[in-house]
Coordinates of C-alpha atoms and ligand atoms in Angstrom, one line a residue:
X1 CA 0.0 0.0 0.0
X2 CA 0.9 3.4 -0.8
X3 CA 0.9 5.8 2.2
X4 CA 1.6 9.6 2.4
X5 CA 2.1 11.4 6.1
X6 CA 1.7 14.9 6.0
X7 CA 3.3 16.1 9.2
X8 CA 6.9 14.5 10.3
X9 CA 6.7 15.6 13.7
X10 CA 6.2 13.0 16.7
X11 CA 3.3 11.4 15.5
X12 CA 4.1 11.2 11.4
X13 CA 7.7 10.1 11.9
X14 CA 6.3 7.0 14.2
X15 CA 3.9 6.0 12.2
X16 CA 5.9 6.9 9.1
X17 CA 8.4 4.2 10.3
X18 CA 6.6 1.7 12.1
X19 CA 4.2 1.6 8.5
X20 CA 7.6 1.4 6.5
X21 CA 7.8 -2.3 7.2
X22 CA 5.4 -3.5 5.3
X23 CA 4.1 -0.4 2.8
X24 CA 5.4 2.1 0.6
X25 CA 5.7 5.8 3.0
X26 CA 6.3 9.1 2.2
X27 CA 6.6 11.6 5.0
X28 CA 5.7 15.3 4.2
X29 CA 7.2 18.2 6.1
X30 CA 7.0 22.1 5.9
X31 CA 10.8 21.9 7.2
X32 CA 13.2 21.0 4.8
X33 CA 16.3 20.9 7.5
X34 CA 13.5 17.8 8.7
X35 CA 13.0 16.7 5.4
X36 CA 17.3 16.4 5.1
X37 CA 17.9 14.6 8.0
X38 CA 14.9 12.1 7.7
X39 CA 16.4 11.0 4.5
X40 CA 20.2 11.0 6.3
X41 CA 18.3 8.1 8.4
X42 CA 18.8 10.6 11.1
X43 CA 15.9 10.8 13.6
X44 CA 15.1 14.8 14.4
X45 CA 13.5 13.4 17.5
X46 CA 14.5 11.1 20.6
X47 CA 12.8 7.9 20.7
X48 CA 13.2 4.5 21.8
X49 CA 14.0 2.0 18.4
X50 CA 13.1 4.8 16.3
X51 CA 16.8 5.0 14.3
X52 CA 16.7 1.4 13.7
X53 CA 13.4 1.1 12.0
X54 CA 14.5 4.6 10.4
X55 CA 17.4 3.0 8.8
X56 CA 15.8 0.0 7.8
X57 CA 12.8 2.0 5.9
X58 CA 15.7 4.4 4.4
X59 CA 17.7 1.8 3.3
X60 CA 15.0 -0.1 1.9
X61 CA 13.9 2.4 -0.2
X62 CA 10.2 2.1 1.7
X63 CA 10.9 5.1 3.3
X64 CA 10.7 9.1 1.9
X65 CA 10.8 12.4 3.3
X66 CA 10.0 14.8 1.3
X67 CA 8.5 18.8 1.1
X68 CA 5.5 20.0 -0.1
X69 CA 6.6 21.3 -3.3
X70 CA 8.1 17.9 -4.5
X71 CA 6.5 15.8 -7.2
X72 CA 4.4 12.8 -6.0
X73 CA 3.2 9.3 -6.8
X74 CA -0.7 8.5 -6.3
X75 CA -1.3 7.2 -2.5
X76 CA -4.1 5.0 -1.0
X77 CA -3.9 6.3 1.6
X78 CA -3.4 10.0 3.0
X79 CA -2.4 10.7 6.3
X80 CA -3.0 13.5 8.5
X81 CA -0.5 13.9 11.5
X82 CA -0.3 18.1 12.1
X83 CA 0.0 19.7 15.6
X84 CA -3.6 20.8 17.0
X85 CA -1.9 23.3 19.7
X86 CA -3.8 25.3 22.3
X87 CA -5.1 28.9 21.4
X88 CA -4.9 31.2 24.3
X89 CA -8.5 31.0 25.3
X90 CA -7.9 27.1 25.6
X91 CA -9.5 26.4 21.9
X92 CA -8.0 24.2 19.8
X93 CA -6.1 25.9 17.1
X94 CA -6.7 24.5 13.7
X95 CA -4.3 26.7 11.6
X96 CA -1.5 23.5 11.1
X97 CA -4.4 21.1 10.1
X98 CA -6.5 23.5 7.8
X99 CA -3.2 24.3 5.9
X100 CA -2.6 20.5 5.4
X101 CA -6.1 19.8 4.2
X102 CA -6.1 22.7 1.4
X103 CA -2.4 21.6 0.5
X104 CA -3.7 17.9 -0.1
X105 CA -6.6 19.0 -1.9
X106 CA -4.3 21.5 -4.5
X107 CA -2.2 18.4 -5.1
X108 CA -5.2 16.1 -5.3
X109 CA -4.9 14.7 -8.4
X110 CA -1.6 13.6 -8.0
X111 CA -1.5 12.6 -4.3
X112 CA -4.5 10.1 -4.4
X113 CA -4.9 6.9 -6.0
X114 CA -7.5 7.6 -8.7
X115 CA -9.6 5.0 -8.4
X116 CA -9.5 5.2 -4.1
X117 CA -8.4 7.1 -1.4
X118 CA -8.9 7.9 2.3
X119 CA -7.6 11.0 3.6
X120 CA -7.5 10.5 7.0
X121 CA -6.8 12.4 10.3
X122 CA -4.6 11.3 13.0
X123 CA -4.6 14.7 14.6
X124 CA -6.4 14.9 18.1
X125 CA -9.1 17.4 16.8
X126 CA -12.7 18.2 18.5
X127 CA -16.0 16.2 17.4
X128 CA -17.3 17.0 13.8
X129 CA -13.8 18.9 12.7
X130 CA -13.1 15.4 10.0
X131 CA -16.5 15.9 9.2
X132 CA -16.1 20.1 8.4
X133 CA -12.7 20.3 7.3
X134 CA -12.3 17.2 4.8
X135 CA -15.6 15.9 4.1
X136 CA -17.3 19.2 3.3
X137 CA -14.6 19.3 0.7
X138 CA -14.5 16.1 -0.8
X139 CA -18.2 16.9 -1.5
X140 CA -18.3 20.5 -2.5
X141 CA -15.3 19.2 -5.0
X142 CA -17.7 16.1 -6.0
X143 CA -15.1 13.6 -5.2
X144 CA -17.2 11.6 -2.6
X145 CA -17.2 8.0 -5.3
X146 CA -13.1 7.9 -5.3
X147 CA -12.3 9.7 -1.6
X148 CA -13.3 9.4 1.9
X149 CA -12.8 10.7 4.9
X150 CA -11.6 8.8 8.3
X151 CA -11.0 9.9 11.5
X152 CA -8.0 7.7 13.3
X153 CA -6.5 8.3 16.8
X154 CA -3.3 7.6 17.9
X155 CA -2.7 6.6 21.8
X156 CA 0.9 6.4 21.7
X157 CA 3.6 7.4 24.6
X158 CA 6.2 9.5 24.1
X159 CA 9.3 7.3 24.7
X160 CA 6.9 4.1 23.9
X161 CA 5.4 5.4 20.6
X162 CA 7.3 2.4 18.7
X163 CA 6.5 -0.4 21.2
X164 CA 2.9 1.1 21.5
X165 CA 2.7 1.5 17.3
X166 CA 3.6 -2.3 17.0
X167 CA 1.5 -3.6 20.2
X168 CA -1.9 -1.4 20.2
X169 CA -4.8 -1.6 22.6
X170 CA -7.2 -1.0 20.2
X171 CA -7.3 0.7 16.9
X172 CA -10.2 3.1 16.9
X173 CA -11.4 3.3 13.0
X174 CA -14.1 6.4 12.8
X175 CA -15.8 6.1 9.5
X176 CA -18.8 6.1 7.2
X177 CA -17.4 4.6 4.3
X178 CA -16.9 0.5 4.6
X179 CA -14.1 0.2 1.8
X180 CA -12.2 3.2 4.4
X181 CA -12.9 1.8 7.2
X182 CA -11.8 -2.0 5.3
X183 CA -8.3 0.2 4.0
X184 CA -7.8 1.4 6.7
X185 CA -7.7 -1.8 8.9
X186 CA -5.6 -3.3 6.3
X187 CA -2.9 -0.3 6.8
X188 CA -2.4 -2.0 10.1
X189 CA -2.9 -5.7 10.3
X190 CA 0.2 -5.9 8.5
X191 CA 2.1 -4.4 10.4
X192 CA 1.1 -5.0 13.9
X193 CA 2.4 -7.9 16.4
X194 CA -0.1 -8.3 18.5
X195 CA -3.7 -9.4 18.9
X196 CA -5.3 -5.5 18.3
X197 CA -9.7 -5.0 18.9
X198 CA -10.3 -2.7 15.8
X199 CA -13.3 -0.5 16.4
X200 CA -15.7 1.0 14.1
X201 CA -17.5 3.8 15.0
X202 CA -18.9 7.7 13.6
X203 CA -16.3 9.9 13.1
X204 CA -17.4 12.1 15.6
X205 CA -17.8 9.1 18.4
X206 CA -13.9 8.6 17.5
X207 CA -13.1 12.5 17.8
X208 CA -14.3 12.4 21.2
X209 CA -13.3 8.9 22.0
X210 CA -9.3 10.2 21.7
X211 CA -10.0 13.7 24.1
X212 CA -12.1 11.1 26.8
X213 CA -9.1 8.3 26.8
X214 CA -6.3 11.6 27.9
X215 CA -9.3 13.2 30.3
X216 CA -9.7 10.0 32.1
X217 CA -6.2 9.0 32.1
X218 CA -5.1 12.6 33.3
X219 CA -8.5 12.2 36.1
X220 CA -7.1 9.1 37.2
X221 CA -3.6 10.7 37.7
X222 CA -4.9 13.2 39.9
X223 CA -7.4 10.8 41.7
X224 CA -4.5 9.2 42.8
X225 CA -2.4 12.3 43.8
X226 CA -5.5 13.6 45.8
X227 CA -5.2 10.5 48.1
X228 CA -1.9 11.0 48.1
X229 CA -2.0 14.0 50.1
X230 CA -4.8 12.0 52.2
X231 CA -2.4 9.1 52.8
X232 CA 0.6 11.0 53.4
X233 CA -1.2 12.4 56.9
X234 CA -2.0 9.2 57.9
X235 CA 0.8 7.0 60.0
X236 CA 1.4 4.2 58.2
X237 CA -0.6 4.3 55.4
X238 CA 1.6 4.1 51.8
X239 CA -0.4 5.8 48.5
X240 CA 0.9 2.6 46.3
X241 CA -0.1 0.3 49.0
X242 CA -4.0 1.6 48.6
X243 CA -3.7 2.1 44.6
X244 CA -1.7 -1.3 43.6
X245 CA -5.2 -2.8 45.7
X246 CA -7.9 -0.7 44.5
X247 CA -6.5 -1.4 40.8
X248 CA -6.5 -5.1 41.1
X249 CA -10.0 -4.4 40.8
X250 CA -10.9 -5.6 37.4
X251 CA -13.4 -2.6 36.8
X252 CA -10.4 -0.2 37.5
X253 CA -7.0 -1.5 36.8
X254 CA -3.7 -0.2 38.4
X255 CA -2.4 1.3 35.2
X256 CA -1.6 5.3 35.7
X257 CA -2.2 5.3 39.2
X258 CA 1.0 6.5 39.7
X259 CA 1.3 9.4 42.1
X260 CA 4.0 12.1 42.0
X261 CA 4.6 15.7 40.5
X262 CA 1.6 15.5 37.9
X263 CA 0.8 15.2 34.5
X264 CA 3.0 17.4 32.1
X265 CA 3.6 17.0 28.5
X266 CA 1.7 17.8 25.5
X267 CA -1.3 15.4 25.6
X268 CA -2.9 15.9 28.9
X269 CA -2.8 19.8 29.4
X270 CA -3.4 20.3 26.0
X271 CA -5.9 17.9 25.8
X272 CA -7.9 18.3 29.0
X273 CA -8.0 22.2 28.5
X274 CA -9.6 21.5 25.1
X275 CA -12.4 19.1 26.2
X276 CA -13.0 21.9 28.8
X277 CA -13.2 24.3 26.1
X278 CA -15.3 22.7 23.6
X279 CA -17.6 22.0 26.9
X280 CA -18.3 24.4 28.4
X281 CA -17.7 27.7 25.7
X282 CA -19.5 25.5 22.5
X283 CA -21.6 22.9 24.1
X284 CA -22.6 25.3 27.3
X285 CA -22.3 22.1 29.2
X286 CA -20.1 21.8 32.8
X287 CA -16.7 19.6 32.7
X288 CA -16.3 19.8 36.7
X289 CA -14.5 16.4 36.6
X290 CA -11.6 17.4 34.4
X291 CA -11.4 21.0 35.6
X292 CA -11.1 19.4 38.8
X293 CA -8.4 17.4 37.2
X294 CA -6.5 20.0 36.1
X295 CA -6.6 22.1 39.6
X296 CA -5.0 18.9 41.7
X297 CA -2.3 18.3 38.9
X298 CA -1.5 22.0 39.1
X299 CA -1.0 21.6 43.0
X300 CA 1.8 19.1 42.8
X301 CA 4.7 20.8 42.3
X302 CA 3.6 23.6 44.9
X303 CA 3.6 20.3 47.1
X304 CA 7.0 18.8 46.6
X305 CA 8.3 22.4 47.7
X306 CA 6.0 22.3 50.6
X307 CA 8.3 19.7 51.7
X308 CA 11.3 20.8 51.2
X309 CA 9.8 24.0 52.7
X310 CA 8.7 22.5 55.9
X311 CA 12.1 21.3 56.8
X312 CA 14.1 24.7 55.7
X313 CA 11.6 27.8 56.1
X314 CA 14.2 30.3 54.6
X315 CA 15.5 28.7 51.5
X316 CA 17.0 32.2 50.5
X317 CA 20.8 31.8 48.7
X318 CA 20.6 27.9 49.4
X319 CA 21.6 25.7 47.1
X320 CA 18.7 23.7 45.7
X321 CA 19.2 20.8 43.0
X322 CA 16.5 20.0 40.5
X323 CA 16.6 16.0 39.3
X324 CA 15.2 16.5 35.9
X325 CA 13.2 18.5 33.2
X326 CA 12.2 16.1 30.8
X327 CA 8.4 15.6 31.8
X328 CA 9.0 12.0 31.5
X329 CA 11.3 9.8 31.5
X330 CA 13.0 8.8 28.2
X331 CA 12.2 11.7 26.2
X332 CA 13.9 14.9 25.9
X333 CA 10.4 16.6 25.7
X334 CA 9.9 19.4 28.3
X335 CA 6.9 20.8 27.4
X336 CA 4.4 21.3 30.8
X337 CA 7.3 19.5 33.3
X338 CA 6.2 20.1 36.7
X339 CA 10.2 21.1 37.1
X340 CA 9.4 24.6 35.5
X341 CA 6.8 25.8 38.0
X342 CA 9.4 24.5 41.0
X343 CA 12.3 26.4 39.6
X344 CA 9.5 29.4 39.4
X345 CA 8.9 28.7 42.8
X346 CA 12.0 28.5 44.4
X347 CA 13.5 31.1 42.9
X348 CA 10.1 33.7 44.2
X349 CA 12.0 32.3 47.3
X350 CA 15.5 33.7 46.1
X351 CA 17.1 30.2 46.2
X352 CA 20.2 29.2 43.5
X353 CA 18.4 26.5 41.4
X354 CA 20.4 24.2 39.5
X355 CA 19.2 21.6 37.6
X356 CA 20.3 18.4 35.5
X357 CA 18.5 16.0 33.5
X358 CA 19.8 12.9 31.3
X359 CA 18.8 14.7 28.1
X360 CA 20.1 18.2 28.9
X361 CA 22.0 18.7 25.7
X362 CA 19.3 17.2 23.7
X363 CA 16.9 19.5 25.0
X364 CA 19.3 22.4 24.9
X365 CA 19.3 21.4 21.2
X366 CA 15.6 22.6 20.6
X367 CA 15.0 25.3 23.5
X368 CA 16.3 27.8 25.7
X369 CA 17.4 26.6 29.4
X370 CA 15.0 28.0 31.8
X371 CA 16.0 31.7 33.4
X372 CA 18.9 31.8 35.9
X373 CA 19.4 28.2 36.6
X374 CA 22.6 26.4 36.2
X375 CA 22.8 23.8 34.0
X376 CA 24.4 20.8 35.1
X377 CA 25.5 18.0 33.2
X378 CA 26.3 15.3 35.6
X379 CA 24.5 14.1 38.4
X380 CA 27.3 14.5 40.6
X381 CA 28.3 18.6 39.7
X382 CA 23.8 19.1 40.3
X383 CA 24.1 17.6 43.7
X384 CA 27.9 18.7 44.8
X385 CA 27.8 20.9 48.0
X386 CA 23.5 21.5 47.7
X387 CA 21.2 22.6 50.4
X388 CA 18.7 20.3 49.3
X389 CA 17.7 18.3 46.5
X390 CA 13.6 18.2 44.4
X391 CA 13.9 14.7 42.8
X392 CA 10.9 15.2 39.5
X393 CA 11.7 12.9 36.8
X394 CA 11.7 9.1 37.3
X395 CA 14.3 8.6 35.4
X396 CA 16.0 5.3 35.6
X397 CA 19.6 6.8 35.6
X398 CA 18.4 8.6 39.1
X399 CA 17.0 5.2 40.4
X400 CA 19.9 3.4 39.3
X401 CA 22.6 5.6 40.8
X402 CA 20.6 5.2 44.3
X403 CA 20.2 7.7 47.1
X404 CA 22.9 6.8 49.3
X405 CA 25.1 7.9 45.8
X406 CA 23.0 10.8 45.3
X407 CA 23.1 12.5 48.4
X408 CA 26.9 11.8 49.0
X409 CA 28.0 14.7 47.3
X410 CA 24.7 17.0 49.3
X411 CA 25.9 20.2 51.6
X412 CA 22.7 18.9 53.6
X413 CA 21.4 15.8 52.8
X414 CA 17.6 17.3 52.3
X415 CA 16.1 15.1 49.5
X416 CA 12.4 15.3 48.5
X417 CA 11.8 12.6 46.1
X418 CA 8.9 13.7 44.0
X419 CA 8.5 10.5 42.2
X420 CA 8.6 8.4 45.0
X421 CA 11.9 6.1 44.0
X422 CA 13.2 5.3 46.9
X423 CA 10.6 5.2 49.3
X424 CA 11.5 1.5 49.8
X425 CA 15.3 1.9 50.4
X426 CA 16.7 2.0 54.0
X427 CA 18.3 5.2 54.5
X428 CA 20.6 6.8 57.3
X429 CA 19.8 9.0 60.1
X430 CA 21.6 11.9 58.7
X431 CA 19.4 12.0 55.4
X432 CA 16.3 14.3 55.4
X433 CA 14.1 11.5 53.4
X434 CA 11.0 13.4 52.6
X435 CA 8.2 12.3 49.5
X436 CA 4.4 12.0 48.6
X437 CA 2.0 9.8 49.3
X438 CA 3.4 8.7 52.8
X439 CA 4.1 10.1 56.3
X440 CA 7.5 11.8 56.2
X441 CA 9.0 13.9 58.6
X442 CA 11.8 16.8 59.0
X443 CA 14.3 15.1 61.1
X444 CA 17.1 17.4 62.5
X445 CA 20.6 17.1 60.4
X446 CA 22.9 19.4 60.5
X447 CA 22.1 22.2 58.2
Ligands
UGA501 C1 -0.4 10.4 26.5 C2 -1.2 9.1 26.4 O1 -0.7 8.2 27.4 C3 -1.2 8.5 25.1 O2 -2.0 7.4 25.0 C4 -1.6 9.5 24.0 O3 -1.5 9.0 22.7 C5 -0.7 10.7 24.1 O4 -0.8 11.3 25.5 C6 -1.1 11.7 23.1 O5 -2.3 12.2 23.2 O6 -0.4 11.9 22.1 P1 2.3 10.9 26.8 O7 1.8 12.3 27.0 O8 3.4 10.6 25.9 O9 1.0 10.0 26.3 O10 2.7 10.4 28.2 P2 2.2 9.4 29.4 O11 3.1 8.3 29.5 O12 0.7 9.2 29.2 O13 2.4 10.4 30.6 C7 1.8 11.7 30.7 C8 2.1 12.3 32.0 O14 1.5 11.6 33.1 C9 3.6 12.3 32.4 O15 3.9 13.6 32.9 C10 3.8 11.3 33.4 O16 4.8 11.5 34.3 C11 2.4 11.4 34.1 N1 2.0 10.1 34.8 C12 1.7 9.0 34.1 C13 1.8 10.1 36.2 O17 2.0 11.1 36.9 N2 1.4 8.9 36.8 C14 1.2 7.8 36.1 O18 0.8 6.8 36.7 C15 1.3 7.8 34.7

């Protein structure tokens, strides 16, 4: 099959590879420096197996990057994968997508398969937009007996989008049109490994279906980080103690029950905010739920400095190390991190914030380091002669080191672990041990 991408950013390049196995793909892009290095085999972003399946598709000759002034081949199918950022007001800005549509439809003739093509979304985009920005012109164009439009949503991690590309849940087909709905199915079952529920459903079912799987995940993050702060004021009661049992539940499951410095990234904040939006300034219905949401994941940070707070009142001209800024682990992504609004907050206190993360010079790569922080670059220079330490990211290279390593090199051993890693481990008297989700205490160490 022959597939075209329009938009090589996280989603497109995924796909674009993980497809690449088995079909024919060309990737479009705006950026030709993107473009460049996608044909170099070199990935423009950090993910787990992506240069390896890169390589292959390149190598192959399955694989193509390309802009949007090149010639083309006729596709089957047309792909949609353009950011759908946040306006101001919270509305979902449709600028990147509507571009992509009229571009597909100047090159129409060329770009789709005469005798059938879907164009199809992959965007996250609000309930009826497939319907009002593609449909509405495959009809007013007449081409409704040779082109169709589909909505299909992607649920893939950052840092797992290959595994989770290969190994779906469920691929959620939102269609009209049987032969679409039959193409697009096809698109996958060859290259997936695993036993995958397709499901057929209105396009507009699947629209919302995409914003209500983020919503409840991001709900069920902050569920769990509200009885966090319950637990943590109870003696002896342990957050992942009361989760791992309410998930075995088979009506809940213990899956993103994880409590810590909340929900950051793209997807949630962008995505909750939208829902909210559509909601409650189009549908004039209430979204208390997911506003609530939103409030409790905008307390955590505020928390983790509580802590460190409640042990050192005056944390003017202290030292104060920052454990990460990716908002996840493996991913150099630090769009929403929790770590931003704790720099902001320590430094309203006027303390020296310096921060590392495994990624640093990856992220420094695409963005500015935040204002007046120093940027370190090992563990050890972060965490050398600190007043305390605000553990955020859970990434493996923190849990692997220990804290016993960690805090060796601490002024004053104060470590708030944000993340929870070592809230099993066995630590020393003269460590200030504090995190969420279970009674901690100031002890008094020298400081
Ligand atoms: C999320 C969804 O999980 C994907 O299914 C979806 O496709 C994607 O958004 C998207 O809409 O494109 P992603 O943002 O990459 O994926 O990351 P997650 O692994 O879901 O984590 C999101 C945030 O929740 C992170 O800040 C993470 O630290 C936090 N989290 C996750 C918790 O605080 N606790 C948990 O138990 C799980």
């Amino acid at each position: 099959m022959r597939v075209l991408i329009v938009g090589s950013g996280y989603v497109g390049l995924c796909m674009g590879v993980v497809f690449a196995k088995s079909h024919d793909v060309t990737l479009v892009d705006i950026d030709q420096a993107k473009v460049d290095m996608i044909n170099r085999a070199e990935s423009p972003i950090y993910e787990k197996d992506i240069d390896t399946l890169l390589s292959a598709g390149i190598s192959k000759g399955s694989l193509v990057a390309k802009n949007t002034d090149a010639e083309f081949q006729p596709h089957d199918v047309v792909l949609i994968a353009v950011g759908t950022p946040s306006s101001d007001d919270g509305s979902v800005n449709l600028d990147y997508l509507k571009s992509a549509v009229d571009w597909i439809f100047s090159r129409e003739a060329q770009i789709c398969n005469s005798d059938f093509c879907v164009i199809c979304i992959k965007s996250t985009v609000l309930p009826g937009t497939t319907t009002e920005i593609v449909q509405k012109q495959i009809d007013a164009r007449n081409l409704g007996s040779r082109i169709a439009s589909v909505f299909n949503p992607e649920f893939l991690r950052e840092g797992n989008a290959i595994y989770d590309s290969i190994n779906p849940d469920r691929i959620v087909i939102g269609s009209d049109n049987q032969r679409a709905t039959q193409l697009i199915q096809s698109l996958y079952e060859s290259t997936i490994e695993s036993d995958t529920v397709f499901v057929e459903m209105s396009k507009e079912s699947s629209e919302l279906c995409k914003y209500v799987s983020n919503c409840f995940l991001a709900t069920k993050i902050s569920f769990a980080n509200e009885i966090a702060n319950i637990a943590e004021r109870i003696p002896n009661a342990d957050i992942d103690e009361v989760m791992h049992a309410v998930g075995l539940d088979g009506r809940i499951s213990p899956k993103f029950f994880g409590s810590g410095a909340g929900y950051g990234g793209s997807c949630f904040p962008k995505d909750t905010i939208g829902l909210i939006s559509f909601a409650e300034n189009i549908l004039k219905t209430d979204s208390r739920i997911i506003r609530a949401a939103n409030e409790v994941n905008k307390t955590r940070p505020d928390r983790l400095v509580d802590l460190l707070l409640e042990c050192v009142p005056n944390i003017k001209g202290k030292k104060v190390a920052i454990l990460g800024l990716a908002f996840k682990p493996d991913t150099d992504d630090t769009r929403y991190s929790p770590s931003y609004r704790i720099i902001d907050l320590l430094q309203s206190q006027h303390a020296e914030v310096w921060i590392h993360d495994p990624m640093m010079k990856k992220i420094l790569e695409n963005e500015d380091p935040p204002k007046n922080v120093t940027i370190a670059y090992t563990i050890e220079e972060c965490l050398t002669d600190t007043d305390a330490c605000i553990l955020v990211t859970d990434w493996s290279d923190y849990k692997n080191a220990g804290l016993a390593s960690l805090v060796a090199p601490m002024r004053t051993k104060i470590f708030i672990d944000g993340r929870r890693l070592f809230v099993k481990d066995e630590y020393t008297q003269n460590i200030n041990y504090r995190t969420i989700g279970v009674l901690t205490k100031c002890s008094s160490i020298d400081n």
